[in-house]
Structure formats: structure tokens, C-alpha cells
Amino acid sequence: MPPATTKNTIDHASVSTYYSQTLKSSTDLKTNACCSESPPPEIRVLLKNVSDDVISKYYGCGLCIPDELEGLTILDLGCGSGRDVYLASQLVGPTGRVIGVDMTEEQLAVARGARGYHAEKFGFDNVEFHRGYLELLEDVDALKPNSVDVIISNCVINLCMDKEAVLKNCYRLLKPGGELYFSDVYANRRVPEELRKDEVLWGECLSGALYWNDFANLAKRCGFLDPRLVEDSKISIGNEAVLEKTSTAGCEFYSATYRLFKIDNLEPACEDYGQAVVYKGTIPKNEGGWALDDHHYMESGKIFLVCGNTWRMLKDTRFEKHFDFLGNWDKHYGIFEGCGTSLPYKSGSEGAAPGGKGGGACC
């Protein structure tokens, strides 16, 4: 059975120790599993407003900030020093709210200590931080069912002992039409037990990584019926000792960003109902076109054929106002071609460039 729950010597205390004591800054990491690609220009501008102390304690594996956040309630799981909380704070604006949750008190101290600085810098204070375990979010009193628009998480869920509990809690907390948008680490196969007991490999976001297909099936069991891959990159391991352990086991690792919507009636596969959408070009910074995921880039003003699931992801979410919708559910034309089950990460293909985009869902 796939290891959705970890039963070994790794526990919350060992992970917390690794991130509060072993690592002093992001330069102490042994791989690029927890290092992000260069953010787009508009995000770099906002990051300049985030304090240096917060930035230096950032260990995320990618930028997990989706579009269209103004006025929303955002939850950052494993917020650490608060980098993404303070980034999202600027994007949701004074009418929005950003909640950070982390289990490591030392990291939260950095985040909370910077709250006054950022309130003065932004001109408003819309953030809060809470200590808690991601597997036990029901114990965080500030979090209520169906209260969050978007959940973000940056290279943290792989560190959790019980990933199924995390995903079930995410589904419980999201409003209908909300989404879990997160970056994490995945493996090309199930990681052997001997590697899963290695505290350094776990802390480096490797040995706790799910096999990609186990993740897809787990997400569906938790209510997220059609996980969508946004982007991926193959992780390079520069530390020889770490590389020897992982390569001997045949394991390769990928940093990937997924979006998981809380939408009823999504189907197991991409079904064709003859539907299409037209993007209006109204999402800020995406006037010429906008990508839902790694294989749905919609040019502004152009008719774009979609499956039933993609239709719902646009129609039943905050993105509805940015699209015109053509067609209905009256006639079924079969399945979209290309509904495969091979490794979804294009960055794992021979000759693929690092950071290249892969094929997630099937239409």
C-alpha cells in the first residue's frame, strides 16, 4: 500500500529541530528541492517589500501564489518565517486576510516579529500566525470549515507524517469553488523504507516525497477529483552523499506545483461535451492570455475547447467573470484523447530543459 501515513523514526520534533536549529539559513540546504525558480517581475517588486530577516529564513521549493487574489482569505500551510504570507498580504489587499500556520516556534517568532514592519510598509495589517500541525488543523481555533478561498503551501506537505489528514483538512476548510494551490516534491517511484527513516533526507524534502501517482490517487480520495499540474522541474542533488543514497534506490525527485479545486461533480477523466470558453483578457498581468495549468493556455479573445472538468474549474470558481462560456451539458461526445497515466513531469523526459512544463491532466 502507498505510504500516505509514515510510521518510522521521523516525527514532528525531528523535523522542527532540522528547520529551527540545523538550518540557519537557506544556504545550508543540501539540494535545490527547497529552492525556488526566479519569480516574475511583478512578484519581485512585492518581494522587495518583505523584510530581509523573513527572506533569509525562507526554505520553499517554488513560488505558490496563484492569480486573482484581491479581497480573498488565504491560508498558508507551513508558513515558516512568513515570506509567502507577507507576499500574499499585498496581493489580497486591505480587504483580504492571510493566515499562516506552522509547527516551529522559532520560525513563527521571525514571522510575528516582522508584523509591525510590514504593517507600516503596506499601510495595513491583514495577517495572523498560529502554531499548529498540518495534520491537526482542526485544533487551530481560528480555522473554520468552508472559510478559506485559497490554501497555499510551499514545499511542506512532504514533511508531514500523515498526508491524507492534511489533504482532508484542506478540503474541509476550503469554500466551495476554492482551491489548494501548492508546490511540493514528488518521486518517480515509492521511496524505500530505509530512505524514509533518514532524518536529513526527510528534512531536505526528499524521503518524505510521495510517488506522483500515489499523490494523484490520494488527492482524489480526499475530494480533489482532478488534480492539475501547473509546472515542474527536476531536482538536482549536489551533495554527493545524498545523491549516492537516492540514486542507489533509483529515485528521482521533482518539484511540482499543483492546483486542486473543491468542486462537486468533477469526473474521473476529461469528458467532451462540446464546450468551449473565451478568455476576456481581464486577469491582471495576463492580458494576452492565461494558463489554468501546464496544458491549458488560453489566448485572449480566442475560442478554446475544454472538457467538462475544465469548464467547471473556470465556471464554478473565482475565475468565472474572466470568461465567456459556450455550450452546455446536453450531449456527450466521448473522452478527450491523451488521457494517459505515465510520469506527468516533462522535466523528467530525456532532453527536457530544467523548469520545463509537463503534462498533468489529460485534455
Short mmCIF file of C-alpha atoms in Angstrom, two decimals:
data_model
loop_
_atom_site.label_atom_id
_atom_site.label_comp_id
_atom_site.label_asym_id
_atom_site.label_seq_id
_atom_site.Cartn_x
_atom_site.Cartn_y
_atom_site.Cartn_z
CA MET A 1 0.00 0.00 0.00
CA PRO A 2 1.23 3.55 -0.68
CA PRO A 3 2.58 5.29 2.44
CA ALA A 4 0.07 8.14 2.96
CA THR A 5 0.92 7.83 6.64
CA THR A 6 4.53 7.48 7.76
CA LYS A 7 5.38 5.03 10.52
CA ASN A 8 9.09 5.32 11.20
CA THR A 9 11.56 7.21 13.35
CA ILE A 10 10.73 10.59 11.76
CA ASP A 11 8.46 12.72 13.92
CA HIS A 12 7.41 16.34 14.30
CA ALA A 13 10.22 17.03 16.76
CA SER A 14 12.96 15.90 14.36
CA VAL A 15 11.55 17.99 11.51
CA SER A 16 11.14 21.02 13.76
CA THR A 17 14.73 20.63 15.00
CA TYR A 18 16.05 20.44 11.44
CA TYR A 19 14.35 23.69 10.45
CA SER A 20 14.90 25.59 13.69
CA GLN A 21 18.42 24.51 14.65
CA THR A 22 20.22 22.52 11.93
CA LEU A 23 19.38 25.05 9.19
CA LYS A 24 20.45 28.60 9.99
CA SER A 25 19.52 29.98 6.55
CA SER A 26 18.51 28.74 3.08
CA THR A 27 22.21 28.46 2.14
CA ASP A 28 22.52 25.45 4.49
CA LEU A 29 20.26 23.26 2.31
CA LYS A 30 21.98 20.31 0.60
CA THR A 31 19.77 20.19 -2.53
CA ASN A 32 17.65 22.57 -4.60
CA ALA A 33 14.49 20.73 -3.52
CA CYS A 34 13.57 23.71 -1.33
CA CYS A 35 14.89 26.45 -3.61
CA SER A 36 12.58 28.38 -5.91
CA GLU A 37 12.90 29.45 -9.51
CA SER A 38 13.18 33.19 -10.22
CA PRO A 39 9.75 34.80 -9.70
CA PRO A 40 8.12 37.01 -12.35
CA PRO A 41 8.93 40.75 -12.34
CA GLU A 42 5.71 41.85 -10.66
CA ILE A 43 6.32 39.43 -7.77
CA ARG A 44 9.96 40.50 -7.43
CA VAL A 45 8.73 44.04 -6.83
CA LEU A 46 6.49 42.84 -3.98
CA LEU A 47 9.23 40.67 -2.51
CA LYS A 48 11.39 43.77 -2.11
CA ASN A 49 8.85 44.93 0.45
CA VAL A 50 9.41 41.81 2.59
CA SER A 51 11.99 42.14 5.36
CA ASP A 52 15.45 40.62 4.93
CA ASP A 53 15.11 38.54 8.08
CA VAL A 54 11.97 36.86 6.75
CA ILE A 55 13.56 36.23 3.34
CA SER A 56 16.73 34.66 4.79
CA LYS A 57 14.69 32.04 6.66
CA TYR A 58 12.66 31.04 3.61
CA TYR A 59 13.01 27.37 2.59
CA GLY A 60 10.25 26.91 -0.01
CA CYS A 61 10.61 24.92 -3.24
CA GLY A 62 8.74 27.26 -5.57
CA LEU A 63 6.51 30.28 -5.85
CA CYS A 64 2.99 29.12 -4.97
CA ILE A 65 0.97 32.28 -5.46
CA PRO A 66 -1.95 31.94 -7.90
CA ASP A 67 -3.71 34.75 -9.76
CA GLU A 68 -6.83 36.69 -8.79
CA LEU A 69 -6.47 37.02 -5.01
CA GLU A 70 -7.74 40.51 -4.19
CA GLY A 71 -10.09 40.52 -1.21
CA LEU A 72 -9.76 36.77 -0.55
CA THR A 73 -8.95 34.77 2.59
CA ILE A 74 -5.68 32.88 2.11
CA LEU A 75 -4.24 30.14 4.33
CA ASP A 76 -0.51 29.37 4.12
CA LEU A 77 0.32 25.90 5.44
CA GLY A 78 3.84 25.60 6.81
CA CYS A 79 4.31 29.35 6.55
CA GLY A 80 7.71 29.25 8.26
CA SER A 81 9.16 32.73 8.57
CA GLY A 82 6.18 34.21 6.70
CA ARG A 83 7.62 35.12 3.31
CA ASP A 84 4.61 33.96 1.32
CA VAL A 85 2.18 35.32 3.92
CA TYR A 86 3.62 38.82 3.51
CA LEU A 87 3.69 38.41 -0.26
CA ALA A 88 0.04 37.29 -0.31
CA SER A 89 -0.84 40.11 2.09
CA GLN A 90 0.00 42.63 -0.61
CA LEU A 91 -1.98 40.72 -3.24
CA VAL A 92 -5.21 40.32 -1.25
CA GLY A 93 -5.02 43.93 -0.12
CA PRO A 94 -6.64 45.60 2.92
CA THR A 95 -10.00 43.83 2.41
CA GLY A 96 -8.38 40.37 2.35
CA ARG A 97 -6.94 38.17 5.07
CA VAL A 98 -3.88 35.91 5.20
CA ILE A 99 -3.42 33.22 7.86
CA GLY A 100 -0.11 31.45 8.43
CA VAL A 101 0.21 28.12 10.27
CA ASP A 102 3.48 26.44 11.25
CA MET A 103 4.64 23.99 13.91
CA THR A 104 8.05 25.56 14.52
CA GLU A 105 8.01 28.27 17.17
CA GLU A 106 11.39 29.67 16.10
CA GLN A 107 10.10 30.27 12.57
CA LEU A 108 6.86 31.79 13.84
CA ALA A 109 8.83 34.14 16.07
CA VAL A 110 10.51 35.54 12.96
CA ALA A 111 7.17 35.91 11.19
CA ARG A 112 5.40 37.55 14.11
CA GLY A 113 8.36 39.79 14.85
CA ALA A 114 8.10 41.27 11.37
CA ARG A 115 4.38 42.03 11.54
CA GLY A 116 4.77 45.65 12.63
CA TYR A 117 7.40 46.31 9.97
CA HIS A 118 5.12 45.07 7.20
CA ALA A 119 2.01 46.79 8.52
CA GLU A 120 3.88 50.09 8.29
CA LYS A 121 5.33 49.19 4.89
CA PHE A 122 1.98 48.13 3.36
CA GLY A 123 -0.26 50.61 5.15
CA PHE A 124 -2.49 47.86 6.58
CA ASP A 125 -2.28 44.75 8.77
CA ASN A 126 -4.22 41.77 7.43
CA VAL A 127 -2.10 38.81 8.60
CA GLU A 128 -2.09 36.44 11.55
CA PHE A 129 0.07 33.49 12.57
CA HIS A 130 -0.84 30.35 14.51
CA ARG A 131 1.17 27.41 15.79
CA GLY A 132 -0.18 24.02 14.77
CA TYR A 133 0.43 20.75 13.00
CA LEU A 134 -0.85 20.47 9.44
CA GLU A 135 -2.23 17.01 10.23
CA LEU A 136 -4.27 18.55 13.09
CA LEU A 137 -5.63 21.76 11.62
CA GLU A 138 -8.92 21.08 13.39
CA ASP A 139 -7.08 22.05 16.59
CA VAL A 140 -6.40 25.58 15.31
CA ASP A 141 -9.40 27.53 16.61
CA ALA A 142 -9.03 30.33 14.05
CA LEU A 143 -9.70 27.92 11.17
CA LYS A 144 -13.36 27.19 10.46
CA PRO A 145 -14.85 24.80 7.87
CA ASN A 146 -15.69 26.34 4.48
CA SER A 147 -13.97 29.61 5.41
CA VAL A 148 -10.90 29.82 3.15
CA ASP A 149 -10.81 30.84 -0.52
CA VAL A 150 -7.28 29.64 -1.37
CA ILE A 151 -4.80 27.46 0.52
CA ILE A 152 -1.14 27.75 -0.43
CA SER A 153 1.79 25.65 0.74
CA ASN A 154 5.41 25.72 -0.27
CA CYS A 155 7.45 22.50 0.00
CA VAL A 156 5.93 21.47 3.33
CA ILE A 157 3.31 18.73 2.87
CA ASN A 158 6.05 16.22 2.00
CA LEU A 159 7.41 16.79 5.54
CA CYS A 160 4.11 15.72 7.14
CA MET A 161 3.68 12.29 8.70
CA ASP A 162 0.03 11.89 7.65
CA LYS A 163 -0.50 13.47 4.25
CA GLU A 164 -4.04 12.15 3.94
CA ALA A 165 -5.05 14.07 7.08
CA VAL A 166 -3.53 17.23 5.61
CA LEU A 167 -5.45 16.97 2.34
CA LYS A 168 -8.72 16.09 4.08
CA ASN A 169 -8.33 19.15 6.30
CA CYS A 170 -7.66 21.32 3.27
CA TYR A 171 -10.86 20.10 1.64
CA ARG A 172 -12.80 20.74 4.86
CA LEU A 173 -11.51 24.31 5.23
CA LEU A 174 -11.99 25.45 1.64
CA LYS A 175 -15.12 27.18 0.48
CA PRO A 176 -16.94 25.52 -2.46
CA GLY A 177 -15.02 26.55 -5.57
CA GLY A 178 -11.89 27.25 -3.53
CA GLU A 179 -8.52 25.73 -4.29
CA LEU A 180 -5.38 24.27 -2.79
CA TYR A 181 -2.50 25.72 -4.83
CA PHE A 182 0.84 24.38 -3.69
CA SER A 183 4.40 23.47 -4.58
CA ASP A 184 5.92 20.25 -3.28
CA VAL A 185 8.33 17.41 -4.02
CA TYR A 186 7.38 14.13 -5.70
CA ALA A 187 9.27 10.97 -6.60
CA ASN A 188 9.29 8.82 -9.73
CA ARG A 189 8.66 5.73 -7.53
CA ARG A 190 7.79 4.88 -3.94
CA VAL A 191 10.71 5.86 -1.71
CA PRO A 192 12.19 2.79 0.08
CA GLU A 193 11.68 2.49 3.82
CA GLU A 194 15.40 2.80 4.62
CA LEU A 195 15.48 6.24 2.97
CA ARG A 196 12.25 7.27 4.68
CA LYS A 197 13.97 6.79 8.03
CA ASP A 198 16.81 9.19 7.14
CA GLU A 199 16.23 12.44 9.03
CA VAL A 200 18.48 14.52 6.76
CA LEU A 201 16.80 13.27 3.59
CA TRP A 202 13.41 13.93 5.19
CA GLY A 203 14.41 17.42 6.26
CA GLU A 204 15.71 18.10 2.76
CA CYS A 205 12.17 17.37 1.42
CA LEU A 206 13.24 14.16 -0.36
CA SER A 207 12.47 10.98 1.55
CA GLY A 208 9.01 12.17 2.59
CA ALA A 209 8.03 12.80 -1.02
CA LEU A 210 5.10 10.83 -2.37
CA TYR A 211 5.32 8.80 -5.55
CA TRP A 212 3.50 11.04 -8.03
CA ASN A 213 0.74 8.53 -8.82
CA ASP A 214 0.11 7.82 -5.14
CA PHE A 215 -0.34 11.57 -4.67
CA ALA A 216 -2.86 11.79 -7.53
CA ASN A 217 -4.92 8.93 -6.12
CA LEU A 218 -4.69 10.28 -2.57
CA ALA A 219 -5.89 13.71 -3.67
CA LYS A 220 -8.90 12.13 -5.35
CA ARG A 221 -9.75 10.09 -2.23
CA CYS A 222 -9.72 13.33 -0.23
CA GLY A 223 -12.22 15.01 -2.54
CA PHE A 224 -9.94 16.75 -5.05
CA LEU A 225 -11.15 14.79 -8.04
CA ASP A 226 -8.98 16.21 -10.83
CA PRO A 227 -5.51 17.39 -9.68
CA ARG A 228 -3.98 19.78 -12.21
CA LEU A 229 -0.23 20.15 -12.70
CA VAL A 230 0.83 23.78 -13.21
CA GLU A 231 4.60 23.42 -13.62
CA ASP A 232 7.50 21.17 -12.65
CA SER A 233 11.28 20.96 -12.57
CA LYS A 234 13.67 18.11 -11.88
CA ILE A 235 15.55 18.44 -8.61
CA SER A 236 19.33 18.44 -8.76
CA ILE A 237 21.28 16.98 -5.85
CA GLY A 238 24.72 18.49 -5.46
CA ASN A 239 25.60 16.74 -2.21
CA GLU A 240 27.45 13.51 -3.10
CA ALA A 241 26.37 11.58 -0.01
CA VAL A 242 22.70 12.41 -0.59
CA LEU A 243 22.99 11.63 -4.31
CA GLU A 244 24.53 8.22 -3.65
CA LYS A 245 21.69 7.24 -1.31
CA THR A 246 18.92 8.30 -3.66
CA SER A 247 20.45 7.09 -6.93
CA THR A 248 21.19 3.66 -5.48
CA ALA A 249 17.48 3.34 -4.79
CA GLY A 250 16.64 4.53 -8.32
CA CYS A 251 14.79 7.55 -7.01
CA GLU A 252 14.42 10.79 -8.93
CA PHE A 253 12.68 13.81 -7.47
CA TYR A 254 10.65 16.64 -8.96
CA SER A 255 9.47 19.97 -7.66
CA ALA A 256 5.93 20.45 -8.91
CA THR A 257 3.10 22.93 -8.44
CA TYR A 258 -0.46 21.60 -8.44
CA ARG A 259 -3.86 23.19 -8.13
CA LEU A 260 -6.68 21.18 -6.54
CA PHE A 261 -10.20 22.60 -6.67
CA LYS A 262 -13.02 21.87 -4.27
CA ILE A 263 -15.73 21.35 -6.87
CA ASP A 264 -18.56 18.84 -6.82
CA ASN A 265 -19.33 16.75 -9.89
CA LEU A 266 -15.83 16.63 -11.38
CA GLU A 267 -15.42 13.43 -13.36
CA PRO A 268 -12.59 10.85 -13.14
CA ALA A 269 -11.42 11.67 -16.68
CA CYS A 270 -11.65 14.52 -19.16
CA GLU A 271 -15.02 14.11 -20.87
CA ASP A 272 -16.02 16.01 -24.01
CA TYR A 273 -19.38 17.82 -24.06
CA GLY A 274 -18.56 20.09 -26.98
CA GLN A 275 -17.91 23.02 -24.67
CA ALA A 276 -15.58 25.96 -25.12
CA VAL A 277 -14.55 29.15 -23.36
CA VAL A 278 -13.27 32.55 -24.45
CA TYR A 279 -10.83 34.30 -22.15
CA LYS A 280 -11.59 38.03 -21.83
CA GLY A 281 -8.02 39.07 -21.06
CA THR A 282 -9.06 40.63 -17.76
CA ILE A 283 -6.82 38.88 -15.21
CA PRO A 284 -4.16 41.45 -14.21
CA LYS A 285 -0.71 40.86 -15.76
CA ASN A 286 -2.27 38.28 -18.11
CA GLU A 287 -3.98 40.44 -20.70
CA GLY A 288 -2.72 38.46 -23.71
CA GLY A 289 -3.52 35.02 -22.33
CA TRP A 290 -3.80 33.00 -19.14
CA ALA A 291 -2.84 29.44 -18.12
CA LEU A 292 -5.07 27.36 -15.89
CA ASP A 293 -2.42 24.64 -15.79
CA ASP A 294 0.51 23.33 -17.81
CA HIS A 295 -1.56 22.47 -20.88
CA HIS A 296 -4.46 24.93 -20.81
CA TYR A 297 -3.10 28.27 -22.02
CA MET A 298 -5.98 30.37 -23.34
CA GLU A 299 -5.26 33.32 -25.61
CA SER A 300 -7.38 36.39 -25.07
CA GLY A 301 -10.41 36.52 -27.38
CA LYS A 302 -9.88 33.06 -28.90
CA ILE A 303 -12.34 30.16 -28.65
CA PHE A 304 -10.72 27.38 -26.62
CA LEU A 305 -12.21 23.86 -26.47
CA VAL A 306 -12.41 22.41 -22.95
CA CYS A 307 -13.50 19.23 -21.22
CA GLY A 308 -16.30 19.25 -18.67
CA ASN A 309 -13.90 19.39 -15.73
CA THR A 310 -12.02 22.40 -17.09
CA TRP A 311 -15.35 24.11 -17.75
CA ARG A 312 -16.28 23.69 -14.07
CA MET A 313 -12.85 24.87 -12.88
CA LEU A 314 -13.49 28.15 -14.69
CA LYS A 315 -17.25 28.45 -14.26
CA ASP A 316 -17.61 27.42 -10.60
CA THR A 317 -14.67 29.41 -9.20
CA ARG A 318 -13.41 32.98 -8.80
CA PHE A 319 -12.33 32.91 -12.47
CA GLU A 320 -15.89 32.91 -13.89
CA LYS A 321 -16.03 36.65 -14.54
CA HIS A 322 -12.98 36.44 -16.79
CA PHE A 323 -14.54 34.04 -19.33
CA ASP A 324 -17.41 33.67 -21.75
CA PHE A 325 -18.82 30.14 -21.79
CA LEU A 326 -20.05 28.38 -24.94
CA GLY A 327 -22.11 25.19 -24.94
CA ASN A 328 -23.91 23.12 -22.32
CA TRP A 329 -24.14 19.57 -20.94
CA ASP A 330 -26.81 18.25 -23.32
CA LYS A 331 -24.62 15.93 -25.41
CA HIS A 332 -21.60 13.79 -24.55
CA TYR A 333 -19.01 13.20 -27.31
CA GLY A 334 -16.71 10.76 -25.51
CA ILE A 335 -13.35 11.29 -23.84
CA PHE A 336 -10.65 13.74 -24.86
CA GLU A 337 -7.66 11.97 -26.36
CA GLY A 338 -4.41 11.71 -24.44
CA CYS A 339 -5.75 10.57 -21.07
CA GLY A 340 -2.57 8.74 -20.00
CA THR A 341 -1.00 7.54 -16.77
CA SER A 342 2.74 7.91 -17.44
CA LEU A 343 5.09 10.18 -15.46
CA PRO A 344 3.49 13.62 -15.84
CA TYR A 345 6.65 15.70 -15.47
CA LYS A 346 8.12 16.85 -18.75
CA SER A 347 11.28 17.79 -16.86
CA GLY A 348 11.85 14.04 -16.39
CA SER A 349 11.93 13.38 -20.13
CA GLU A 350 15.23 12.97 -21.93
CA GLY A 351 16.46 16.29 -23.23
CA ALA A 352 13.89 18.34 -21.34
CA ALA A 353 15.12 21.68 -20.09
CA PRO A 354 15.12 22.30 -16.33
CA GLY A 355 11.95 24.03 -15.26
CA GLY A 356 10.09 22.80 -18.34
CA LYS A 357 6.38 22.21 -18.10
CA GLY A 358 4.85 18.76 -18.19
CA GLY A 359 1.53 17.11 -18.84
CA GLY A 360 -0.81 16.87 -15.88
CA ALA A 361 -4.49 16.16 -16.52
CA CYS A 362 -5.46 14.85 -19.88
CA CYS A 363 -7.31 17.18 -22.22
#
